[in-house]
Every structure is written in structure tokens, then in C-alpha cells.
PDB file of C-alpha atoms in Angstrom:
ATOM      1  CA  ASN L  10     135.936-195.782  21.559  1.00 76.00           C
ATOM      2  CA  ALA L  11     135.279-192.230  20.771  1.00 82.00           C
ATOM      3  CA  GLU L  12     137.925-191.008  23.117  1.00 85.00           C
ATOM      4  CA  TYR L  13     140.542-193.440  21.566  1.00 86.00           C
ATOM      5  CA  MET L  14     139.366-192.241  18.221  1.00 86.00           C
ATOM      6  CA  GLY L  15     139.607-188.657  19.168  1.00 89.00           C
ATOM      7  CA  LYS L  16     143.150-189.058  20.244  1.00 90.00           C
ATOM      8  CA  GLU L  17     144.002-190.678  16.984  1.00 89.00           C
ATOM      9  CA  LEU L  18     142.608-188.161  14.899  1.00 90.00           C
ATOM     10  CA  GLY L  19     143.071-185.026  16.971  1.00 92.00           C
ATOM     11  CA  VAL L  20     139.546-184.043  17.511  1.00 90.00           C
ATOM     12  CA  THR L  21     136.744-183.993  20.028  1.00 90.00           C
ATOM     13  CA  PHE L  22     133.599-185.891  19.646  1.00 91.00           C
ATOM     14  CA  ILE L  23     130.393-184.456  21.160  1.00 92.00           C
ATOM     15  CA  PHE L  24     127.267-186.560  21.002  1.00 91.00           C
ATOM     16  CA  SER L  25     123.719-185.117  20.780  1.00 92.00           C
ATOM     17  CA  HIS L  26     121.195-187.857  21.380  1.00 93.00           C
ATOM     18  CA  GLU L  27     117.650-187.827  19.912  1.00 94.00           C
ATOM     19  CA  LYS L  28     115.197-189.029  22.712  1.00 93.00           C
ATOM     20  CA  GLU L  29     112.530-189.025  19.589  1.00 95.00           C
ATOM     21  CA  PRO L  30     113.052-189.110  15.968  1.00 96.00           C
ATOM     22  CA  LEU L  31     113.441-185.557  14.616  1.00 97.00           C
ATOM     23  CA  GLY L  32     114.090-186.284  11.088  1.00 96.00           C
ATOM     24  CA  THR L  33     117.038-185.361   8.971  1.00 95.00           C
ATOM     25  CA  ALA L  34     116.896-181.885   9.789  1.00 97.00           C
ATOM     26  CA  GLY L  35     115.798-181.661  13.506  1.00 97.00           C
ATOM     27  CA  PRO L  36     118.863-183.051  14.902  1.00 97.00           C
ATOM     28  CA  LEU L  37     120.526-180.042  13.904  1.00 97.00           C
ATOM     29  CA  ALA L  38     118.231-177.825  15.967  1.00 97.00           C
ATOM     30  CA  LEU L  39     119.009-180.182  19.005  1.00 97.00           C
ATOM     31  CA  ALA L  40     122.397-179.427  18.633  1.00 97.00           C
ATOM     32  CA  ARG L  41     122.220-175.747  18.116  1.00 97.00           C
ATOM     33  CA  GLU L  42     123.731-174.967  21.291  1.00 95.00           C
ATOM     34  CA  GLU L  43     126.982-176.694  20.410  1.00 95.00           C
ATOM     35  CA  LEU L  44     126.988-175.375  16.773  1.00 96.00           C
ATOM     36  CA  MET L  45     126.311-171.710  17.843  1.00 97.00           C
ATOM     37  CA  LYS L  46     129.497-171.739  19.723  1.00 95.00           C
ATOM     38  CA  ASP L  47     131.181-169.951  16.740  1.00 96.00           C
ATOM     39  CA  ASP L  48     129.988-168.428  13.399  1.00 95.00           C
ATOM     40  CA  LYS L  49     131.791-170.588  11.015  1.00 97.00           C
ATOM     41  CA  PRO L  50     130.147-172.871   8.395  1.00 98.00           C
ATOM     42  CA  PHE L  51     129.507-176.555   9.354  1.00 98.00           C
ATOM     43  CA  PHE L  52     129.527-179.912   7.918  1.00 98.00           C
ATOM     44  CA  VAL L  53     126.334-182.274   7.612  1.00 97.00           C
ATOM     45  CA  LEU L  54     127.132-185.820   6.341  1.00 96.00           C
ATOM     46  CA  ASN L  55     125.058-188.919   6.061  1.00 93.00           C
ATOM     47  CA  SER L  56     126.655-191.694   7.526  1.00 91.00           C
ATOM     48  CA  ASP L  57     125.666-194.120   5.048  1.00 93.00           C
ATOM     49  CA  VAL L  58     127.532-193.044   1.935  1.00 94.00           C
ATOM     50  CA  THR L  59     130.973-193.402   0.614  1.00 95.00           C
ATOM     51  CA  CYS L  60     132.990-191.231  -1.789  1.00 96.00           C
ATOM     52  CA  CYS L  61     136.144-189.473  -2.007  1.00 94.00           C
ATOM     53  CA  PHE L  62     134.921-186.777   0.466  1.00 95.00           C
ATOM     54  CA  PRO L  63     136.123-183.502  -0.969  1.00 96.00           C
ATOM     55  CA  LEU L  64     135.428-181.321   1.983  1.00 97.00           C
ATOM     56  CA  LYS L  65     137.935-178.724   1.541  1.00 97.00           C
ATOM     57  CA  GLU L  66     137.065-178.064  -1.988  1.00 97.00           C
ATOM     58  CA  LEU L  67     133.243-178.310  -0.958  1.00 98.00           C
ATOM     59  CA  LEU L  68     134.050-175.435   1.801  1.00 98.00           C
ATOM     60  CA  ALA L  69     135.966-173.289  -0.754  1.00 98.00           C
ATOM     61  CA  PHE L  70     132.965-173.485  -3.005  1.00 98.00           C
ATOM     62  CA  HIS L  71     130.684-172.587  -0.560  1.00 98.00           C
ATOM     63  CA  LYS L  72     132.618-169.464   0.618  1.00 97.00           C
ATOM     64  CA  ALA L  73     133.055-168.274  -2.863  1.00 97.00           C
ATOM     65  CA  SER L  74     129.223-168.834  -3.598  1.00 96.00           C
ATOM     66  CA  GLY L  75     128.087-166.607  -1.075  1.00 96.00           C
ATOM     67  CA  GLY L  76     125.063-168.846  -0.352  1.00 97.00           C
ATOM     68  CA  GLU L  77     123.553-170.016   2.878  1.00 98.00           C
ATOM     69  CA  GLY L  78     124.285-173.596   1.980  1.00 98.00           C
ATOM     70  CA  THR L  79     125.930-175.930  -0.757  1.00 98.00           C
ATOM     71  CA  ILE L  80     124.881-179.754  -1.308  1.00 98.00           C
ATOM     72  CA  LEU L  81     127.280-182.016  -2.748  1.00 97.00           C
ATOM     73  CA  ALA L  82     125.914-183.588  -5.915  1.00 97.00           C
ATOM     74  CA  THR L  83     126.386-186.875  -7.791  1.00 96.00           C
ATOM     75  CA  LYS L  84     125.759-187.978 -11.367  1.00 94.00           C
ATOM     76  CA  VAL L  85     123.449-190.959 -11.727  1.00 90.00           C
ATOM     77  CA  GLU L  86     122.436-193.139 -14.945  1.00 88.00           C
ATOM     78  CA  ASP L  87     119.008-193.308 -13.968  1.00 88.00           C
ATOM     79  CA  PRO L  88     117.702-189.968 -12.393  1.00 87.00           C
ATOM     80  CA  SER L  89     114.062-191.412 -12.482  1.00 86.00           C
ATOM     81  CA  LYS L  90     114.909-193.162  -9.278  1.00 84.00           C
ATOM     82  CA  TYR L  91     115.601-190.368  -7.285  1.00 85.00           C
ATOM     83  CA  GLY L  92     115.095-186.606  -6.252  1.00 88.00           C
ATOM     84  CA  VAL L  93     117.020-184.624  -8.997  1.00 94.00           C
ATOM     85  CA  ILE L  94     118.648-181.028  -8.468  1.00 96.00           C
ATOM     86  CA  VAL L  95     117.937-178.469 -11.092  1.00 96.00           C
ATOM     87  CA  TYR L  96     120.538-176.029 -11.074  1.00 97.00           C
ATOM     88  CA  ASP L  97     122.140-173.268 -13.011  1.00 96.00           C
ATOM     89  CA  ALA L  98     125.429-174.850 -14.403  1.00 93.00           C
ATOM     90  CA  LYS L  99     127.342-171.554 -14.499  1.00 94.00           C
ATOM     91  CA  ASP L 100     127.394-170.711 -10.877  1.00 96.00           C
ATOM     92  CA  GLY L 101     125.585-173.699  -9.285  1.00 97.00           C
ATOM     93  CA  LYS L 102     122.663-171.925  -7.679  1.00 98.00           C
ATOM     94  CA  ILE L 103     119.748-174.469  -7.225  1.00 98.00           C
ATOM     95  CA  GLN L 104     116.584-173.692  -8.834  1.00 96.00           C
ATOM     96  CA  ARG L 105     114.314-176.426  -7.487  1.00 95.00           C
ATOM     97  CA  PHE L 106     114.141-180.341  -6.794  1.00 94.00           C
ATOM     98  CA  VAL L 107     111.993-182.639  -8.728  1.00 92.00           C
ATOM     99  CA  GLU L 108     111.102-185.923  -7.230  1.00 87.00           C
ATOM    100  CA  LYS L 109     111.498-188.994  -9.344  1.00 86.00           C
ATOM    101  CA  PRO L 110     111.061-187.529 -12.583  1.00 89.00           C
ATOM    102  CA  LYS L 111     109.291-189.043 -15.624  1.00 89.00           C
ATOM    103  CA  THR L 112     110.841-186.907 -18.078  1.00 90.00           C
ATOM    104  CA  PHE L 113     114.521-185.741 -17.983  1.00 91.00           C
ATOM    105  CA  VAL L 114     115.141-182.547 -15.977  1.00 92.00           C
ATOM    106  CA  GLY L 115     118.885-183.542 -14.870  1.00 93.00           C
ATOM    107  CA  ASP L 116     120.933-186.360 -13.746  1.00 93.00           C
ATOM    108  CA  LYS L 117     122.495-184.903 -10.592  1.00 95.00           C
ATOM    109  CA  ILE L 118     121.185-185.884  -6.973  1.00 95.00           C
ATOM    110  CA  ASN L 119     121.776-184.917  -3.540  1.00 94.00           C
ATOM    111  CA  ALA L 120     125.180-187.026  -2.442  1.00 95.00           C
ATOM    112  CA  GLY L 121     124.067-186.510   1.353  1.00 94.00           C
ATOM    113  CA  ILE L 122     127.076-184.185   2.044  1.00 97.00           C
ATOM    114  CA  TYR L 123     126.551-180.589   3.030  1.00 97.00           C
ATOM    115  CA  VAL L 124     128.289-177.550   4.268  1.00 98.00           C
ATOM    116  CA  LEU L 125     125.845-174.768   5.961  1.00 98.00           C
ATOM    117  CA  ASN L 126     125.715-171.557   7.493  1.00 98.00           C
ATOM    118  CA  LYS L 127     124.709-171.246  11.207  1.00 98.00           C
ATOM    119  CA  SER L 128     121.916-168.947   9.622  1.00 97.00           C
ATOM    120  CA  VAL L 129     120.348-172.078   8.428  1.00 98.00           C
ATOM    121  CA  LEU L 130     119.482-173.155  12.039  1.00 98.00           C
ATOM    122  CA  ASP L 131     116.874-170.412  12.205  1.00 97.00           C
ATOM    123  CA  ARG L 132     114.950-172.272   9.601  1.00 98.00           C
ATOM    124  CA  ILE L 133     114.701-175.428  11.651  1.00 98.00           C
ATOM    125  CA  PRO L 134     112.409-176.002  14.388  1.00 97.00           C
ATOM    126  CA  LEU L 135     113.212-178.206  17.272  1.00 96.00           C
ATOM    127  CA  ALA L 136     110.690-180.953  15.743  1.00 97.00           C
ATOM    128  CA  LYS L 137     110.530-183.647  13.310  1.00 97.00           C
ATOM    129  CA  THR L 138     111.904-181.908  10.249  1.00 97.00           C
ATOM    130  CA  SER L 139     113.224-182.987   6.854  1.00 96.00           C
ATOM    131  CA  ILE L 140     116.227-181.234   5.303  1.00 96.00           C
ATOM    132  CA  GLU L 141     115.407-182.475   2.051  1.00 94.00           C
ATOM    133  CA  THR L 142     111.848-181.901   1.459  1.00 93.00           C
ATOM    134  CA  GLN L 143     111.371-178.871   3.774  1.00 96.00           C
ATOM    135  CA  VAL L 144     114.544-176.944   4.335  1.00 97.00           C
ATOM    136  CA  PHE L 145     116.254-177.046   1.350  1.00 96.00           C
ATOM    137  CA  PRO L 146     113.178-176.028  -1.107  1.00 96.00           C
ATOM    138  CA  ALA L 147     112.706-173.018   0.864  1.00 97.00           C
ATOM    139  CA  MET L 148     116.578-172.053   0.740  1.00 97.00           C
ATOM    140  CA  ALA L 149     116.367-172.707  -3.131  1.00 97.00           C
ATOM    141  CA  LYS L 150     113.201-170.598  -3.168  1.00 97.00           C
ATOM    142  CA  ASP L 151     115.187-167.735  -1.462  1.00 97.00           C
ATOM    143  CA  GLU L 152     118.155-168.350  -3.926  1.00 97.00           C
ATOM    144  CA  LYS L 153     120.453-169.125  -0.970  1.00 97.00           C
ATOM    145  CA  LEU L 154     121.172-172.757  -1.917  1.00 98.00           C
ATOM    146  CA  PHE L 155     123.981-173.915  -4.237  1.00 98.00           C
ATOM    147  CA  THR L 156     125.328-177.352  -5.286  1.00 98.00           C
ATOM    148  CA  MET L 157     128.628-178.416  -6.206  1.00 98.00           C
ATOM    149  CA  GLU L 158     129.290-181.525  -8.380  1.00 96.00           C
ATOM    150  CA  LEU L 159     131.157-184.370  -6.841  1.00 96.00           C
ATOM    151  CA  PRO L 160     134.133-185.719  -8.792  1.00 92.00           C
ATOM    152  CA  GLY L 161     134.787-189.406  -8.629  1.00 92.00           C
ATOM    153  CA  PHE L 162     132.555-192.385  -7.116  1.00 95.00           C
ATOM    154  CA  TRP L 163     129.838-192.390  -4.882  1.00 95.00           C
ATOM    155  CA  MET L 164     127.635-194.910  -3.147  1.00 93.00           C
ATOM    156  CA  ASP L 165     124.865-195.139  -0.643  1.00 92.00           C
ATOM    157  CA  ILE L 166     126.215-198.102   1.366  1.00 94.00           C
ATOM    158  CA  GLY L 167     122.939-198.396   3.992  1.00 91.00           C
ATOM    159  CA  GLN L 168     122.258-201.965   2.676  1.00 93.00           C
ATOM    160  CA  PRO L 169     124.657-205.010   2.871  1.00 93.00           C
ATOM    161  CA  HIS L 170     124.561-205.437  -0.916  1.00 93.00           C
ATOM    162  CA  ASP L 171     125.244-201.844  -1.503  1.00 94.00           C
ATOM    163  CA  TYR L 172     128.228-201.928   0.866  1.00 96.00           C
ATOM    164  CA  ILE L 173     129.966-204.467  -1.095  1.00 97.00           C
ATOM    165  CA  SER L 174     129.312-202.415  -4.293  1.00 95.00           C
ATOM    166  CA  GLY L 175     130.580-199.153  -2.393  1.00 96.00           C
ATOM    167  CA  LEU L 176     133.600-201.213  -1.221  1.00 97.00           C
ATOM    168  CA  SER L 177     134.211-202.141  -4.869  1.00 97.00           C
ATOM    169  CA  LYS L 178     134.188-198.438  -5.992  1.00 96.00           C
ATOM    170  CA  LYS L 179     136.530-197.353  -3.269  1.00 97.00           C
ATOM    171  CA  LEU L 180     139.079-199.915  -4.321  1.00 98.00           C
ATOM    172  CA  ASP L 181     138.819-198.875  -7.995  1.00 97.00           C
ATOM    173  CA  SER L 182     139.340-195.387  -6.663  1.00 96.00           C
ATOM    174  CA  LEU L 183     142.207-196.396  -4.537  1.00 96.00           C
ATOM    175  CA  ALA L 184     143.765-198.227  -7.725  1.00 97.00           C
ATOM    176  CA  THR L 185     143.923-194.825  -9.518  1.00 95.00           C
ATOM    177  CA  THR L 186     144.762-192.328  -6.483  1.00 94.00           C
ATOM    178  CA  SER L 187     146.935-194.381  -4.472  1.00 96.00           C
ATOM    179  CA  PRO L 188     147.741-197.550  -5.773  1.00 97.00           C
ATOM    180  CA  ALA L 189     150.723-198.042  -3.382  1.00 96.00           C
ATOM    181  CA  THR L 190     147.977-199.010  -0.494  1.00 97.00           C
ATOM    182  CA  LEU L 191     146.716-202.066  -2.278  1.00 98.00           C
ATOM    183  CA  PHE L 192     148.465-205.252  -1.829  1.00 98.00           C
ATOM    184  CA  SER L 193     150.325-206.202  -5.087  1.00 97.00           C
ATOM    185  CA  ALA L 194     150.104-209.448  -6.991  1.00 96.00           C
ATOM    186  CA  GLU L 195     153.800-209.501  -6.831  1.00 97.00           C
ATOM    187  CA  ALA L 196     154.165-209.312  -2.919  1.00 97.00           C
ATOM    188  CA  ALA L 197     151.524-211.729  -2.408  1.00 98.00           C
ATOM    189  CA  SER L 198     153.465-214.141  -4.847  1.00 97.00           C
ATOM    190  CA  ARG L 199     156.581-213.737  -2.594  1.00 97.00           C
ATOM    191  CA  GLN L 200     154.597-214.720   0.439  1.00 97.00           C
ATOM    192  CA  GLY L 201     152.905-217.863  -1.322  1.00 98.00           C
ATOM    193  CA  PHE L 202     149.427-216.408  -1.671  1.00 98.00           C
ATOM    194  CA  VAL L 203     147.710-214.884  -4.897  1.00 98.00           C
ATOM    195  CA  VAL L 204     145.717-211.474  -5.228  1.00 98.00           C
ATOM    196  CA  VAL L 205     143.473-211.049  -8.163  1.00 98.00           C
ATOM    197  CA  GLY L 206     142.417-207.309  -8.928  1.00 98.00           C
ATOM    198  CA  ASN L 207     142.299-204.798  -6.197  1.00 98.00           C
ATOM    199  CA  VAL L 208     142.718-205.961  -2.605  1.00 98.00           C
ATOM    200  CA  LEU L 209     143.630-204.167   0.587  1.00 98.00           C
ATOM    201  CA  ILE L 210     145.174-206.090   3.460  1.00 98.00           C
ATOM    202  CA  ASP L 211     146.103-204.690   6.849  1.00 98.00           C
ATOM    203  CA  PRO L 212     149.803-205.036   7.688  1.00 97.00           C
ATOM    204  CA  THR L 213     148.942-207.069  10.909  1.00 98.00           C
ATOM    205  CA  ALA L 214     146.859-209.935   8.803  1.00 98.00           C
ATOM    206  CA  LYS L 215     148.225-213.195   8.212  1.00 98.00           C
ATOM    207  CA  ILE L 216     147.571-214.860   4.841  1.00 98.00           C
ATOM    208  CA  ALA L 217     148.617-218.522   4.934  1.00 98.00           C
ATOM    209  CA  PRO L 218     150.313-219.965   1.804  1.00 97.00           C
ATOM    210  CA  GLY L 219     147.700-220.995  -1.203  1.00 98.00           C
ATOM    211  CA  ALA L 220     144.889-218.486  -0.375  1.00 98.00           C
ATOM    212  CA  VAL L 221     143.412-216.549  -3.054  1.00 98.00           C
ATOM    213  CA  LEU L 222     142.055-213.310  -2.394  1.00 98.00           C
ATOM    214  CA  GLY L 223     140.161-210.910  -4.797  1.00 97.00           C
ATOM    215  CA  PRO L 224     139.041-209.121  -6.724  1.00 98.00           C
ATOM    216  CA  ASP L 225     137.427-206.380  -4.403  1.00 98.00           C
ATOM    217  CA  VAL L 226     138.494-207.731  -0.861  1.00 98.00           C
ATOM    218  CA  THR L 227     139.577-206.011   2.332  1.00 98.00           C
ATOM    219  CA  ILE L 228     141.265-207.708   5.003  1.00 98.00           C
ATOM    220  CA  GLY L 229     141.271-205.957   8.574  1.00 98.00           C
ATOM    221  CA  ALA L 230     143.794-205.953  11.289  1.00 97.00           C
ATOM    222  CA  HIS L 231     144.864-209.026  12.975  1.00 98.00           C
ATOM    223  CA  VAL L 232     142.758-211.123  10.617  1.00 98.00           C
ATOM    224  CA  THR L 233     144.016-214.628   9.929  1.00 98.00           C
ATOM    225  CA  VAL L 234     143.299-216.288   6.561  1.00 98.00           C
ATOM    226  CA  GLY L 235     144.082-220.243   6.274  1.00 98.00           C
ATOM    227  CA  SER L 236     145.658-221.942   3.400  1.00 98.00           C
ATOM    228  CA  SER L 237     143.511-222.518   0.029  1.00 98.00           C
ATOM    229  CA  ALA L 238     140.728-219.891   1.364  1.00 98.00           C
ATOM    230  CA  ARG L 239     139.027-218.130  -1.492  1.00 98.00           C
ATOM    231  CA  LEU L 240     137.868-214.722  -0.686  1.00 98.00           C
ATOM    232  CA  ILE L 241     135.858-212.729  -3.519  1.00 98.00           C
ATOM    233  CA  ASN L 242     133.817-209.415  -3.294  1.00 98.00           C
ATOM    234  CA  THR L 243     134.249-209.651   0.622  1.00 98.00           C
ATOM    235  CA  ALA L 244     135.137-207.443   3.724  1.00 98.00           C
ATOM    236  CA  VAL L 245     136.747-209.028   6.679  1.00 98.00           C
ATOM    237  CA  PHE L 246     136.515-206.843   9.833  1.00 98.00           C
ATOM    238  CA  ASP L 247     139.528-206.866  12.484  1.00 97.00           C
ATOM    239  CA  GLY L 248     140.455-210.011  14.495  1.00 98.00           C
ATOM    240  CA  THR L 249     138.573-212.626  12.639  1.00 98.00           C
ATOM    241  CA  THR L 250     140.113-215.946  11.398  1.00 98.00           C
ATOM    242  CA  ILE L 251     139.261-217.692   8.342  1.00 98.00           C
ATOM    243  CA  GLY L 252     139.738-221.499   8.062  1.00 98.00           C
ATOM    244  CA  GLN L 253     141.655-223.467   5.482  1.00 98.00           C
ATOM    245  CA  GLY L 254     139.900-223.987   2.139  1.00 98.00           C
ATOM    246  CA  THR L 255     136.857-221.733   3.155  1.00 98.00           C
ATOM    247  CA  TYR L 256     135.153-219.977   0.221  1.00 98.00           C
ATOM    248  CA  ILE L 257     133.597-216.497   0.804  1.00 98.00           C
ATOM    249  CA  HIS L 258     131.650-214.532  -2.210  1.00 98.00           C
ATOM    250  CA  THR L 259     129.942-211.196  -1.793  1.00 98.00           C
ATOM    251  CA  SER L 260     129.728-211.180   2.269  1.00 98.00           C
ATOM    252  CA  ILE L 261     130.609-208.895   5.078  1.00 98.00           C
ATOM    253  CA  ILE L 262     132.414-210.798   7.772  1.00 98.00           C
ATOM    254  CA  GLY L 263     132.369-208.844  11.219  1.00 98.00           C
ATOM    255  CA  TRP L 264     134.937-208.363  14.100  1.00 98.00           C
ATOM    256  CA  LYS L 265     136.355-211.204  15.860  1.00 98.00           C
ATOM    257  CA  CYS L 266     134.700-214.018  14.033  1.00 98.00           C
ATOM    258  CA  SER L 267     135.953-217.663  13.941  1.00 98.00           C
ATOM    259  CA  ILE L 268     135.044-219.190  10.570  1.00 98.00           C
ATOM    260  CA  GLY L 269     135.707-223.136  10.455  1.00 98.00           C
ATOM    261  CA  ALA L 270     137.541-224.865   7.628  1.00 98.00           C
ATOM    262  CA  TRP L 271     135.712-225.779   4.210  1.00 98.00           C
ATOM    263  CA  CYS L 272     132.809-223.494   4.717  1.00 98.00           C
ATOM    264  CA  ARG L 273     130.879-221.789   1.822  1.00 98.00           C
ATOM    265  CA  ILE L 274     129.605-218.148   2.545  1.00 98.00           C
ATOM    266  CA  VAL L 275     127.965-216.634  -0.087  1.00 98.00           C
ATOM    267  CA  ASN L 276     125.138-214.167  -1.383  1.00 97.00           C
ATOM    268  CA  ASN L 277     125.523-211.264   0.700  1.00 97.00           C
ATOM    269  CA  THR L 278     125.891-212.952   4.267  1.00 98.00           C
ATOM    270  CA  VAL L 279     126.442-210.838   6.883  1.00 98.00           C
ATOM    271  CA  PHE L 280     128.220-211.947  10.388  1.00 98.00           C
ATOM    272  CA  GLY L 281     128.013-209.394  13.359  1.00 98.00           C
ATOM    273  CA  GLU L 282     130.810-209.158  15.971  1.00 98.00           C
ATOM    274  CA  ASP L 283     132.159-212.688  17.503  1.00 98.00           C
ATOM    275  CA  VAL L 284     130.363-215.225  15.166  1.00 98.00           C
ATOM    276  CA  SER L 285     131.714-218.424  15.065  1.00 98.00           C
ATOM    277  CA  VAL L 286     130.920-220.999  12.374  1.00 98.00           C
ATOM    278  CA  LYS L 287     131.907-224.830  12.519  1.00 98.00           C
ATOM    279  CA  ASN L 288     133.680-226.684   9.828  1.00 98.00           C
ATOM    280  CA  GLU L 289     132.146-227.603   6.419  1.00 98.00           C
ATOM    281  CA  VAL L 290     129.155-225.304   7.017  1.00 98.00           C
ATOM    282  CA  TYR L 291     127.056-223.686   3.994  1.00 98.00           C
ATOM    283  CA  CYS L 292     125.675-219.905   4.747  1.00 98.00           C
ATOM    284  CA  ASN L 293     123.416-218.680   1.766  1.00 98.00           C
ATOM    285  CA  GLY L 294     122.708-215.129   2.466  1.00 98.00           C
ATOM    286  CA  ILE L 295     122.006-214.965   6.277  1.00 98.00           C
ATOM    287  CA  LYS L 296     122.320-212.223   8.615  1.00 98.00           C
ATOM    288  CA  VAL L 297     123.960-213.381  11.830  1.00 98.00           C
ATOM    289  CA  LEU L 298     123.387-211.169  14.940  1.00 98.00           C
ATOM    290  CA  PRO L 299     126.660-210.733  17.176  1.00 98.00           C
ATOM    291  CA  ASN L 300     127.916-213.535  19.567  1.00 98.00           C
ATOM    292  CA  LYS L 301     126.116-216.353  17.929  1.00 98.00           C
ATOM    293  CA  GLY L 302     127.275-219.848  16.988  1.00 97.00           C
ATOM    294  CA  ILE L 303     126.520-221.406  13.585  1.00 98.00           C
ATOM    295  CA  ASN L 304     126.528-225.018  13.891  1.00 97.00           C
ATOM    296  CA  GLN L 305     124.223-225.956  10.756  1.00 97.00           C
ATOM    297  CA  SER L 306     124.091-225.096   7.198  1.00 98.00           C
ATOM    298  CA  TYR L 307     121.549-222.567   5.600  1.00 98.00           C
ATOM    299  CA  ASP L 308     120.349-222.965   2.018  1.00 97.00           C
ATOM    300  CA  LYS L 309     118.192-220.187   2.069  1.00 97.00           C
ATOM    301  CA  PRO L 310     118.537-216.189   3.235  1.00 97.00           C
ATOM    302  CA  GLU L 311     117.356-215.899   6.822  1.00 97.00           C
ATOM    303  CA  VAL L 312     118.134-213.686   9.816  1.00 97.00           C
ATOM    304  CA  VAL L 313     119.955-215.896  12.621  1.00 97.00           C
ATOM    305  CA  MET L 314     118.948-214.479  16.209  1.00 93.00           C
TER     306      MET L 314
END
């Protein structure tokens, strides 16, 4: 919970609750009283992105620019799908935004991470307001908005298949920046199981001999993986048990699930918390709400409520 996490991280959590939708900027106006307790710049982060989060570097860039706000930008291969930031490469000052350009104007897009001065709050009414289409264009027109290019990977992980892609990018980044955090093939071999590619395993997890994990697998705390299980492109959250011989590919297994033996779980299947699956069940792309039991096979994607 928030109190526990606050103690672990040494921070205080304050929640500002919208009683009606206020868009992407309105909630900042709602939290104005808390934000105005000092005059320091503050961060705004979309909760559905993953990257290396260079917050210290972003803050330093923002202070040096002298602007009112700074957007972290990321490079994309196909900018025609996004809103593109057009800016001066010399100092990062944003000139304008172009939504889904048909001709090339740039390849940098909003990464969903900002640092803003408190004066930005004066631009935001306590009403449904878009920071991307209303606040930022006005700041750019006033020459008060800058951008810094994000180093390394970035991924919007708002959808299950994007979460899996983001997981892969995160593990690739760890392989370069912090390889010791990944579980080595040699260490796995000594314990009787196999690791292929980038795999992250919590020290409290128990992996039975004969299991094969990877590439791109994360195993949470107190997870148990049975013998001969095969996991690929998959996230397994804390407290889950996976039975002998079960095959899981490109899926997300939530907290405290119990997966039987010789199951086959594929195609962006997502299990919420405390889902139980009996032996020898096939799950193809289903989304299962928490506290449900799966006693039959599903050969087509659907939501199990």
C-alpha cells in the first residue's frame, strides 16, 4: 500500500481524486494547493510509459534552458502515427506541434514525461483541459517550452501487447546498463534449469529443475515454477505458482495465481490477481478478471468475468 511504499522509498504519497474527468491538464489545477507549497519545478509523468527515466538530467536541462516547461521527447521510426515536436536542435526550444504529419517534419514525439514551473498552473483552469493540445501549444507560442531528447528505449505500455514489448526493451536495457541484475545461464545451469536470453528472477522465487525460462521473462517474488515448464516473453507477478510442464508465451500472469500442470497459455493472455487454472487447460488470448477459476479451455480471445 501507499504507506508501506512511502516508507520503503522515503517519500510521502498524496492523492488528488478527480470526481469528474479533467483531461490531462485539469488534474494539475485540482492539485494546485499541494503543488504551490513551494516554488520548485515539478515533474508530470504518464503512468503508462517505460523508459530509463533520466529525471535528474531532465531537471538540469530545464533549469539551464530558462523555460517554463520541458518535455522529454523520444525518437520513433514512423512519425506519421503521432504528434511530432518541431524544435530548434541548437537549444531545444519548441516551435510547434504537428499531429500525424503526412510529410516529414521530424521524428521526435512527446514521451509523456515533463518538468514544469509552478507558473504553468496559471495557464490551467479547473476544468477538463488537455495539456498536449491546449497548454503546450500556448507555451510554445510564447517561446516558453523546450524539449530534451530521451536517451535509450521508450515504450507506451498501456495495452497488454505493448506491456510485453516494453518488458523486452527494459530487459535489453538492463543487459547493457546493469547485466548483473539479470539471471545468468551459468547460475541457472547450476540449479538445474535453463535461462535463454534476458531473464529477471526475484531471489525469493523457486524454479524447479528442467524448467526453461526466456527470452524476455520476469519472475516476481515468491513465485514457484514447476519442472519442465516453458516461459517465453512473459511477466509473472508475485506469489504465483506455475505447474509442471506448463507452457506460457507472450502473456501476463498476475499476483497470487495458481496455474495447473501441462497448461498452454498464449497470445497476450492476461490473468488478474488470484486466478486459478486447472490442469491441462488451453488459454488463447483471454483476459481474466481477479478471483476467477478457469476450469475449461478457451481457443479464442475473450474476457472472462
